[in-house]
PDB file of C-alpha atoms in Angstrom:
ATOM      1  CA  UNK A 958     100.824 113.671 121.666  1.00  0.00           C
ATOM      2  CA  UNK A 959      99.763 115.536 125.148  1.00  0.00           C
ATOM      3  CA  UNK A 960      99.695 115.587 128.161  1.00  0.00           C
ATOM      4  CA  UNK A 961      96.171 113.852 128.479  1.00  0.00           C
ATOM      5  CA  UNK A 962      97.816 111.625 125.689  1.00  0.00           C
ATOM      6  CA  UNK A 963     101.100 110.225 128.278  1.00  0.00           C
ATOM      7  CA  UNK A 964      98.892 110.009 131.355  1.00  0.00           C
ATOM      8  CA  UNK A 965      96.865 107.030 129.477  1.00  0.00           C
ATOM      9  CA  UNK A 966     100.021 105.922 128.211  1.00  0.00           C
ATOM     10  CA  UNK A 967     101.021 105.607 131.874  1.00  0.00           C
ATOM     11  CA  UNK A 968      98.939 104.516 133.928  1.00  0.00           C
ATOM     12  CA  UNK A 969      98.172 101.365 130.910  1.00  0.00           C
ATOM     13  CA  UNK A 970     100.202  98.221 131.702  1.00  0.00           C
ATOM     14  CA  UNK A 971     101.712  97.918 128.380  1.00  0.00           C
ATOM     15  CA  UNK A 972     102.253 101.704 128.378  1.00  0.00           C
ATOM     16  CA  UNK A 973     104.359 101.514 131.856  1.00  0.00           C
ATOM     17  CA  UNK A 974     106.512  98.862 130.573  1.00  0.00           C
ATOM     18  CA  UNK A 975     108.002 100.085 127.253  1.00  0.00           C
ATOM     19  CA  UNK A 976     108.213 103.690 129.432  1.00  0.00           C
ATOM     20  CA  UNK A 977     110.747 101.512 131.522  1.00  0.00           C
ATOM     21  CA  UNK A 978     112.029  99.175 129.413  1.00  0.00           C
ATOM     22  CA  UNK A 979     113.443 102.272 127.495  1.00  0.00           C
ATOM     23  CA  UNK A 980     114.981 103.340 131.091  1.00  0.00           C
ATOM     24  CA  UNK A 981     116.352 100.170 131.912  1.00  0.00           C
ATOM     25  CA  UNK A 982     118.092  99.406 128.522  1.00  0.00           C
ATOM     26  CA  UNK A 983     119.399 103.237 127.890  1.00  0.00           C
ATOM     27  CA  UNK A 984     121.110 102.874 131.731  1.00  0.00           C
ATOM     28  CA  UNK A 985     122.410 100.117 130.412  1.00  0.00           C
ATOM     29  CA  UNK A 986     123.736 101.368 127.558  1.00  0.00           C
ATOM     30  CA  UNK A 987     124.517 105.026 129.099  1.00  0.00           C
ATOM     31  CA  UNK A 988     127.285 102.421 132.301  1.00  0.00           C
ATOM     32  CA  UNK A 989     129.012 100.805 129.510  1.00  0.00           C
ATOM     33  CA  UNK A 990     130.717 104.957 128.195  1.00  0.00           C
ATOM     34  CA  UNK A 991     130.952 106.844 131.823  1.00  0.00           C
ATOM     35  CA  UNK A 992     134.400 106.363 132.837  1.00  0.00           C
ATOM     36  CA  UNK A 993     133.355 106.340 136.184  1.00  0.00           C
ATOM     37  CA  UNK A 994     133.454 102.929 137.564  1.00  0.00           C
ATOM     38  CA  UNK A 995     130.849 104.836 140.690  1.00  0.00           C
ATOM     39  CA  UNK A 996     128.220 105.877 137.599  1.00  0.00           C
ATOM     40  CA  UNK A 997     128.872 102.873 136.109  1.00  0.00           C
ATOM     41  CA  UNK A 998     127.532 100.701 139.233  1.00  0.00           C
ATOM     42  CA  UNK A 999     125.196 103.068 139.668  1.00  0.00           C
ATOM     43  CA  UNK A1000     123.574 102.745 136.399  1.00  0.00           C
ATOM     44  CA  UNK A1001     123.713  99.639 135.761  1.00  0.00           C
ATOM     45  CA  UNK A1002     122.215  98.990 139.611  1.00  0.00           C
ATOM     46  CA  UNK A1003     119.582 101.280 137.709  1.00  0.00           C
ATOM     47  CA  UNK A1004     118.811  99.167 135.075  1.00  0.00           C
ATOM     48  CA  UNK A1005     118.638  95.922 137.413  1.00  0.00           C
ATOM     49  CA  UNK A1006     115.995  96.798 139.527  1.00  0.00           C
ATOM     50  CA  UNK A1007     114.242  98.801 136.662  1.00  0.00           C
ATOM     51  CA  UNK A1008     114.466  95.452 134.524  1.00  0.00           C
ATOM     52  CA  UNK A1009     113.069  93.324 137.780  1.00  0.00           C
ATOM     53  CA  UNK A1010     110.088  95.970 138.511  1.00  0.00           C
ATOM     54  CA  UNK A1011     109.123  94.562 134.795  1.00  0.00           C
ATOM     55  CA  UNK A1012     110.091  90.932 136.012  1.00  0.00           C
ATOM     56  CA  UNK A1013     107.592  91.854 139.166  1.00  0.00           C
ATOM     57  CA  UNK A1014     104.907  93.448 136.703  1.00  0.00           C
ATOM     58  CA  UNK A1015     104.850  89.900 134.222  1.00  0.00           C
ATOM     59  CA  UNK A1016     103.849  87.830 137.459  1.00  0.00           C
ATOM     60  CA  UNK A1017     100.291  88.644 136.834  1.00  0.00           C
ATOM     61  CA  UNK A1018     100.192  88.875 133.011  1.00  0.00           C
ATOM     62  CA  UNK A1019      99.108  85.466 132.679  1.00  0.00           C
ATOM     63  CA  UNK A1020      95.606  86.089 132.770  1.00  0.00           C
ATOM     64  CA  UNK A1021      95.451  88.924 130.292  1.00  0.00           C
ATOM     65  CA  UNK A1022      97.555  87.087 127.894  1.00  0.00           C
ATOM     66  CA  UNK A1023      95.114  83.685 128.621  1.00  0.00           C
ATOM     67  CA  UNK A1024      92.758  85.966 127.467  1.00  0.00           C
ATOM     68  CA  UNK A1025      94.189  87.650 124.461  1.00  0.00           C
ATOM     69  CA  UNK A1026      95.441  83.398 123.453  1.00  0.00           C
ATOM     70  CA  UNK A1027      91.240  82.483 123.673  1.00  0.00           C
ATOM     71  CA  UNK A1028      89.954  85.341 122.516  1.00  0.00           C
ATOM     72  CA  UNK A1029      92.355  85.387 118.977  1.00  0.00           C
ATOM     73  CA  UNK A1030      91.890  81.755 119.070  1.00  0.00           C
ATOM     74  CA  UNK A1031      92.355  79.552 115.441  1.00  0.00           C
ATOM     75  CA  UNK A1032      92.964  83.317 114.129  1.00  0.00           C
ATOM     76  CA  UNK A1033      91.283  83.645 111.754  1.00  0.00           C
ATOM     77  CA  UNK A1034      91.341  87.586 110.898  1.00  0.00           C
ATOM     78  CA  UNK A1035      94.058  86.950 109.718  1.00  0.00           C
ATOM     79  CA  UNK A1036      95.277  86.918 106.085  1.00  0.00           C
ATOM     80  CA  UNK A1037      95.941  83.934 105.345  1.00  0.00           C
ATOM     81  CA  UNK A1038      96.896  80.063 106.657  1.00  0.00           C
ATOM     82  CA  UNK A1039     100.506  80.359 107.111  1.00  0.00           C
ATOM     83  CA  UNK A1040      99.902  83.737 109.762  1.00  0.00           C
ATOM     84  CA  UNK A1041      97.416  81.566 111.413  1.00  0.00           C
ATOM     85  CA  UNK A1042      99.634  78.813 112.213  1.00  0.00           C
ATOM     86  CA  UNK A1043     102.688  82.079 112.838  1.00  0.00           C
ATOM     87  CA  UNK A1044     100.426  83.872 114.985  1.00  0.00           C
ATOM     88  CA  UNK A1045      99.048  80.381 117.383  1.00  0.00           C
ATOM     89  CA  UNK A1046     102.630  79.102 117.826  1.00  0.00           C
ATOM     90  CA  UNK A1047     103.910  82.498 118.275  1.00  0.00           C
ATOM     91  CA  UNK A1048     100.767  82.374 121.428  1.00  0.00           C
ATOM     92  CA  UNK A1049     101.717  79.119 122.841  1.00  0.00           C
ATOM     93  CA  UNK A1050     105.536  80.494 123.264  1.00  0.00           C
ATOM     94  CA  UNK A1051     104.145  83.622 124.728  1.00  0.00           C
ATOM     95  CA  UNK A1052     102.055  82.442 127.333  1.00  0.00           C
ATOM     96  CA  UNK A1053     104.058  79.095 128.187  1.00  0.00           C
ATOM     97  CA  UNK A1054     106.841  81.523 129.103  1.00  0.00           C
ATOM     98  CA  UNK A1055     105.117  83.652 131.888  1.00  0.00           C
ATOM     99  CA  UNK A1056     105.269  80.359 134.168  1.00  0.00           C
ATOM    100  CA  UNK A1057     108.254  79.087 133.365  1.00  0.00           C
ATOM    101  CA  UNK A1058     109.385  83.362 134.754  1.00  0.00           C
ATOM    102  CA  UNK A1059     107.474  82.666 137.754  1.00  0.00           C
ATOM    103  CA  UNK A1060     109.280  79.476 138.164  1.00  0.00           C
ATOM    104  CA  UNK A1061     112.833  80.845 137.392  1.00  0.00           C
ATOM    105  CA  UNK A1062     111.873  84.372 139.049  1.00  0.00           C
ATOM    106  CA  UNK A1063     110.820  82.218 142.325  1.00  0.00           C
ATOM    107  CA  UNK A1064     114.041  80.301 142.018  1.00  0.00           C
ATOM    108  CA  UNK A1065     116.064  82.424 142.244  1.00  0.00           C
ATOM    109  CA  UNK A1066     114.195  84.196 145.583  1.00  0.00           C
ATOM    110  CA  UNK A1067     114.458  80.217 146.998  1.00  0.00           C
ATOM    111  CA  UNK A1068     110.817  80.418 147.099  1.00  0.00           C
ATOM    112  CA  UNK A1069     111.060  77.026 145.681  1.00  0.00           C
ATOM    113  CA  UNK A1070     113.942  74.609 146.390  1.00  0.00           C
ATOM    114  CA  UNK A1071     115.338  74.430 141.968  1.00  0.00           C
ATOM    115  CA  UNK A1072     117.776  75.274 140.246  1.00  0.00           C
ATOM    116  CA  UNK A1073     116.466  79.178 138.505  1.00  0.00           C
ATOM    117  CA  UNK A1074     119.226  78.258 135.876  1.00  0.00           C
ATOM    118  CA  UNK A1075     117.472  76.205 133.619  1.00  0.00           C
ATOM    119  CA  UNK A1076     114.608  77.278 134.576  1.00  0.00           C
ATOM    120  CA  UNK A1077     115.803  80.882 132.774  1.00  0.00           C
ATOM    121  CA  UNK A1078     116.773  79.077 130.016  1.00  0.00           C
ATOM    122  CA  UNK A1079     113.887  77.554 129.046  1.00  0.00           C
ATOM    123  CA  UNK A1080     112.491  81.821 129.300  1.00  0.00           C
ATOM    124  CA  UNK A1081     115.146  82.408 126.673  1.00  0.00           C
ATOM    125  CA  UNK A1082     114.476  80.109 124.557  1.00  0.00           C
ATOM    126  CA  UNK A1083     110.467  80.673 124.925  1.00  0.00           C
ATOM    127  CA  UNK A1084     110.899  84.649 123.979  1.00  0.00           C
ATOM    128  CA  UNK A1085     113.671  83.630 121.197  1.00  0.00           C
ATOM    129  CA  UNK A1086     111.495  81.391 119.694  1.00  0.00           C
ATOM    130  CA  UNK A1087     108.560  84.228 119.728  1.00  0.00           C
ATOM    131  CA  UNK A1088     110.404  85.852 118.415  1.00  0.00           C
ATOM    132  CA  UNK A1089     112.115  84.571 115.333  1.00  0.00           C
ATOM    133  CA  UNK A1090     107.977  83.794 114.961  1.00  0.00           C
ATOM    134  CA  UNK A1091     106.753  87.351 115.131  1.00  0.00           C
ATOM    135  CA  UNK A1092     109.873  88.055 112.682  1.00  0.00           C
ATOM    136  CA  UNK A1093     109.133  86.004 109.847  1.00  0.00           C
ATOM    137  CA  UNK A1094     105.178  86.925 110.748  1.00  0.00           C
ATOM    138  CA  UNK A1095     105.538  90.964 109.979  1.00  0.00           C
ATOM    139  CA  UNK A1096     108.139  89.910 106.646  1.00  0.00           C
ATOM    140  CA  UNK A1097     105.251  87.405 105.620  1.00  0.00           C
ATOM    141  CA  UNK A1098     102.211  90.736 105.833  1.00  0.00           C
ATOM    142  CA  UNK A1099     104.695  92.774 104.660  1.00  0.00           C
ATOM    143  CA  UNK A1100     104.602  90.748 101.151  1.00  0.00           C
ATOM    144  CA  UNK A1101     100.359  90.544 101.648  1.00  0.00           C
ATOM    145  CA  UNK A1102     100.342  94.174 101.898  1.00  0.00           C
ATOM    146  CA  UNK A1103     103.458  94.857  98.859  1.00  0.00           C
ATOM    147  CA  UNK A1104     100.968  91.804  96.734  1.00  0.00           C
ATOM    148  CA  UNK A1105      98.379  94.601  97.996  1.00  0.00           C
ATOM    149  CA  UNK A1106      99.173  96.869  96.353  1.00  0.00           C
ATOM    150  CA  UNK A1107     100.020  96.163  93.365  1.00  0.00           C
ATOM    151  CA  UNK A1108      96.463  94.887  93.071  1.00  0.00           C
ATOM    152  CA  UNK A1109      95.286  98.466  93.482  1.00  0.00           C
ATOM    153  CA  UNK A1110      97.979  99.887  90.574  1.00  0.00           C
ATOM    154  CA  UNK A1111      95.631 101.681  87.935  1.00  0.00           C
ATOM    155  CA  UNK A1112      92.852 101.808  89.246  1.00  0.00           C
ATOM    156  CA  UNK A1113      90.281 104.478  89.299  1.00  0.00           C
ATOM    157  CA  UNK A1114      91.153 107.703  92.098  1.00  0.00           C
ATOM    158  CA  UNK A1115      88.706 106.461  94.819  1.00  0.00           C
ATOM    159  CA  UNK A1116      91.969 103.429  95.821  1.00  0.00           C
ATOM    160  CA  UNK A1117      93.891 106.316  96.975  1.00  0.00           C
ATOM    161  CA  UNK A1118      93.504 106.372 100.352  1.00  0.00           C
ATOM    162  CA  UNK A1119      93.653 102.470 100.724  1.00  0.00           C
ATOM    163  CA  UNK A1120      97.676 102.111  99.147  1.00  0.00           C
ATOM    164  CA  UNK A1121      97.834 104.577 101.811  1.00  0.00           C
ATOM    165  CA  UNK A1122      96.119 102.746 104.726  1.00  0.00           C
ATOM    166  CA  UNK A1123      98.562  99.755 102.818  1.00  0.00           C
ATOM    167  CA  UNK A1124     101.818 101.945 102.560  1.00  0.00           C
ATOM    168  CA  UNK A1125     101.422 102.544 106.712  1.00  0.00           C
ATOM    169  CA  UNK A1126     100.777  98.843 107.598  1.00  0.00           C
ATOM    170  CA  UNK A1127     103.137  98.568 105.775  1.00  0.00           C
ATOM    171  CA  UNK A1128     105.214 101.029 107.727  1.00  0.00           C
ATOM    172  CA  UNK A1129     104.285  99.168 110.639  1.00  0.00           C
ATOM    173  CA  UNK A1130     105.647  95.638 109.689  1.00  0.00           C
ATOM    174  CA  UNK A1131     109.448  97.476 109.057  1.00  0.00           C
ATOM    175  CA  UNK A1132     109.717  98.133 112.333  1.00  0.00           C
ATOM    176  CA  UNK A1133     108.364  95.487 113.855  1.00  0.00           C
ATOM    177  CA  UNK A1134     110.437  93.311 111.311  1.00  0.00           C
ATOM    178  CA  UNK A1135     113.479  95.769 112.941  1.00  0.00           C
ATOM    179  CA  UNK A1136     111.567  95.351 116.499  1.00  0.00           C
ATOM    180  CA  UNK A1137     111.570  91.744 116.817  1.00  0.00           C
ATOM    181  CA  UNK A1138     115.338  91.154 114.907  1.00  0.00           C
ATOM    182  CA  UNK A1139     116.765  93.746 116.902  1.00  0.00           C
ATOM    183  CA  UNK A1140     114.967  91.200 120.057  1.00  0.00           C
ATOM    184  CA  UNK A1141     116.327  88.028 119.014  1.00  0.00           C
ATOM    185  CA  UNK A1142     119.865  89.508 118.361  1.00  0.00           C
ATOM    186  CA  UNK A1143     119.814  89.608 122.886  1.00  0.00           C
ATOM    187  CA  UNK A1144     117.625  86.833 123.444  1.00  0.00           C
ATOM    188  CA  UNK A1145     119.855  84.244 121.405  1.00  0.00           C
ATOM    189  CA  UNK A1146     122.816  86.335 123.437  1.00  0.00           C
ATOM    190  CA  UNK A1147     121.687  85.130 126.620  1.00  0.00           C
ATOM    191  CA  UNK A1148     121.516  81.597 126.132  1.00  0.00           C
ATOM    192  CA  UNK A1149     123.819  79.258 127.136  1.00  0.00           C
ATOM    193  CA  UNK A1150     127.417  79.516 125.694  1.00  0.00           C
ATOM    194  CA  UNK A1151     128.414  77.800 122.175  1.00  0.00           C
ATOM    195  CA  UNK A1152     124.674  78.456 120.071  1.00  0.00           C
ATOM    196  CA  UNK A1153     125.100  81.293 117.482  1.00  0.00           C
ATOM    197  CA  UNK A1154     127.218  84.555 119.180  1.00  0.00           C
ATOM    198  CA  UNK A1155     125.342  83.611 122.714  1.00  0.00           C
ATOM    199  CA  UNK A1156     127.505  85.569 125.626  1.00  0.00           C
ATOM    200  CA  UNK A1157     129.274  86.881 122.612  1.00  0.00           C
ATOM    201  CA  UNK A1158     128.258  90.121 121.964  1.00  0.00           C
ATOM    202  CA  UNK A1159     129.038  93.515 124.805  1.00  0.00           C
ATOM    203  CA  UNK A1160     126.891  95.010 127.142  1.00  0.00           C
ATOM    204  CA  UNK A1161     126.679  98.379 124.687  1.00  0.00           C
ATOM    205  CA  UNK A1162     126.186  95.934 122.292  1.00  0.00           C
ATOM    206  CA  UNK A1163     122.576  94.457 124.802  1.00  0.00           C
ATOM    207  CA  UNK A1164     122.162  98.470 126.042  1.00  0.00           C
ATOM    208  CA  UNK A1165     122.518  99.842 122.520  1.00  0.00           C
ATOM    209  CA  UNK A1166     119.567  97.287 120.466  1.00  0.00           C
ATOM    210  CA  UNK A1167     117.435  97.684 124.066  1.00  0.00           C
ATOM    211  CA  UNK A1168     117.311 100.734 123.658  1.00  0.00           C
ATOM    212  CA  UNK A1169     116.864 100.992 120.090  1.00  0.00           C
ATOM    213  CA  UNK A1170     114.105  98.111 119.530  1.00  0.00           C
ATOM    214  CA  UNK A1171     112.375 100.213 123.099  1.00  0.00           C
ATOM    215  CA  UNK A1172     111.886 103.513 120.948  1.00  0.00           C
ATOM    216  CA  UNK A1173     110.736 101.641 118.464  1.00  0.00           C
ATOM    217  CA  UNK A1174     108.544 100.245 119.872  1.00  0.00           C
ATOM    218  CA  UNK A1175     107.194 103.402 121.850  1.00  0.00           C
ATOM    219  CA  UNK A1176     107.187 104.995 118.580  1.00  0.00           C
ATOM    220  CA  UNK A1177     104.794 102.599 117.414  1.00  0.00           C
ATOM    221  CA  UNK A1178     102.298 102.853 120.975  1.00  0.00           C
ATOM    222  CA  UNK A1179     102.514 106.132 119.337  1.00  0.00           C
ATOM    223  CA  UNK A1180     101.963 106.117 116.197  1.00  0.00           C
ATOM    224  CA  UNK A1181      98.715 103.848 117.346  1.00  0.00           C
ATOM    225  CA  UNK A1182      97.796 106.778 119.634  1.00  0.00           C
ATOM    226  CA  UNK A1183      97.926 109.275 117.251  1.00  0.00           C
ATOM    227  CA  UNK A1184      95.639 107.305 114.977  1.00  0.00           C
ATOM    228  CA  UNK A1185      92.967 106.447 117.218  1.00  0.00           C
ATOM    229  CA  UNK A1186      92.822 109.920 117.930  1.00  0.00           C
ATOM    230  CA  UNK A1187      92.464 111.256 114.226  1.00  0.00           C
ATOM    231  CA  UNK A1188      89.684 108.708 114.300  1.00  0.00           C
ATOM    232  CA  UNK A1189      87.689 108.886 117.112  1.00  0.00           C
ATOM    233  CA  UNK A1190      87.338 112.345 115.857  1.00  0.00           C
ATOM    234  CA  UNK A1191      86.146 111.429 112.535  1.00  0.00           C
ATOM    235  CA  UNK A1192      83.728 109.237 114.031  1.00  0.00           C
ATOM    236  CA  UNK A1193      82.650 112.364 116.389  1.00  0.00           C
ATOM    237  CA  UNK A1194      81.998 114.747 113.828  1.00  0.00           C
ATOM    238  CA  UNK A1195      80.491 112.540 111.267  1.00  0.00           C
ATOM    239  CA  UNK A1196      78.406 110.217 112.990  1.00  0.00           C
ATOM    240  CA  UNK A1197      77.343 110.725 116.460  1.00  0.00           C
ATOM    241  CA  UNK A1198      79.776 110.001 118.980  1.00  0.00           C
ATOM    242  CA  UNK A1199      80.607 106.896 120.655  1.00  0.00           C
ATOM    243  CA  UNK A1200      78.979 106.293 124.039  1.00  0.00           C
ATOM    244  CA  UNK A1201      83.691 105.136 125.788  1.00  0.00           C
ATOM    245  CA  UNK A1202      86.263 104.203 124.118  1.00  0.00           C
ATOM    246  CA  UNK A1203      85.502 100.975 123.542  1.00  0.00           C
ATOM    247  CA  UNK A1204      82.728 101.201 121.087  1.00  0.00           C
ATOM    248  CA  UNK A1205      85.962 104.048 119.458  1.00  0.00           C
ATOM    249  CA  UNK A1206      88.425 101.387 119.254  1.00  0.00           C
ATOM    250  CA  UNK A1207      85.133  98.763 117.663  1.00  0.00           C
ATOM    251  CA  UNK A1208      84.969 101.521 115.094  1.00  0.00           C
ATOM    252  CA  UNK A1209      88.375 101.702 114.139  1.00  0.00           C
ATOM    253  CA  UNK A1210      87.942  98.086 113.895  1.00  0.00           C
ATOM    254  CA  UNK A1211      85.818  98.117 110.857  1.00  0.00           C
ATOM    255  CA  UNK A1212      88.241  97.387 108.386  1.00  0.00           C
ATOM    256  CA  UNK A1213      85.686  96.419 105.507  1.00  0.00           C
ATOM    257  CA  UNK A1214      86.206  99.217 103.103  1.00  0.00           C
ATOM    258  CA  UNK A1215      89.387  98.566 102.831  1.00  0.00           C
ATOM    259  CA  UNK A1216      88.426  94.593 101.787  1.00  0.00           C
ATOM    260  CA  UNK A1217      85.826  95.019  98.888  1.00  0.00           C
ATOM    261  CA  UNK A1218      88.662  97.584  97.739  1.00  0.00           C
ATOM    262  CA  UNK A1219      91.279  95.377  98.032  1.00  0.00           C
ATOM    263  CA  UNK A1220      88.742  92.748  95.889  1.00  0.00           C
ATOM    264  CA  UNK A1221      87.753  94.581  93.110  1.00  0.00           C
ATOM    265  CA  UNK A1222      90.948  95.343  92.382  1.00  0.00           C
ATOM    266  CA  UNK A1223      92.243  92.115  92.670  1.00  0.00           C
ATOM    267  CA  UNK A1224      88.940  91.177  90.335  1.00  0.00           C
ATOM    268  CA  UNK A1225      89.727  93.946  88.072  1.00  0.00           C
ATOM    269  CA  UNK A1226      94.736  93.325  89.019  1.00  0.00           C
ATOM    270  CA  UNK A1227      93.409  89.594  86.611  1.00  0.00           C
ATOM    271  CA  UNK A1228      90.954  90.395  84.295  1.00  0.00           C
TER     272      UNK A1228
END
């Protein structure tokens, strides 16, 4: 990733949010290990301000999330019915999260006369539900990808490229499982006491989990940028240059060859 890619990444809301999240948890983790109370206080203050910054930025996420939910629809592009249902439930939980958080934020700042505690709890429940469903969906996708890989075993050498894509996607799903699992541990910790391990994690536990999951998220974004650059260069060399990046991204989403190879392998597998 060169400085141009970094600039474009930080120029997006999603990219900037990932970097801010990483810094927020990293400073929280550092605050748990420094010996000076004054330094720990300063690091906690930085972490808190970065977290508050993310909350403010999420005030504008309702419409993008709604657009994504409507675009996703009933999840017709998902590999099976179970992942479609899970995807719809994830979108519902994420969509509900934002207005709940807005009310909680407004309550904290006395914009509305409500107790914020119950609203923050509702936000955390939506967050935990979304993470749990994402965890299950990633596991399901890993299972489907593994089955597709088994169908390709023993097929002709032309399937090597497809196999490479499947392995890459499987690794991505594994990272998603690890990321969602770490964030789910934090979400449960933020729930009211008495539920599982709620309130039992120490500050350095949360800092470590948040830092690890944030780094995983950054790495996944980096992998997408690398894949985009490779495909963009391939399209530029082998055909006409796309008019813009939007068109190039559409080129990246063409998986017809992958599905064709998988179908041929499956037919060969059962015959």
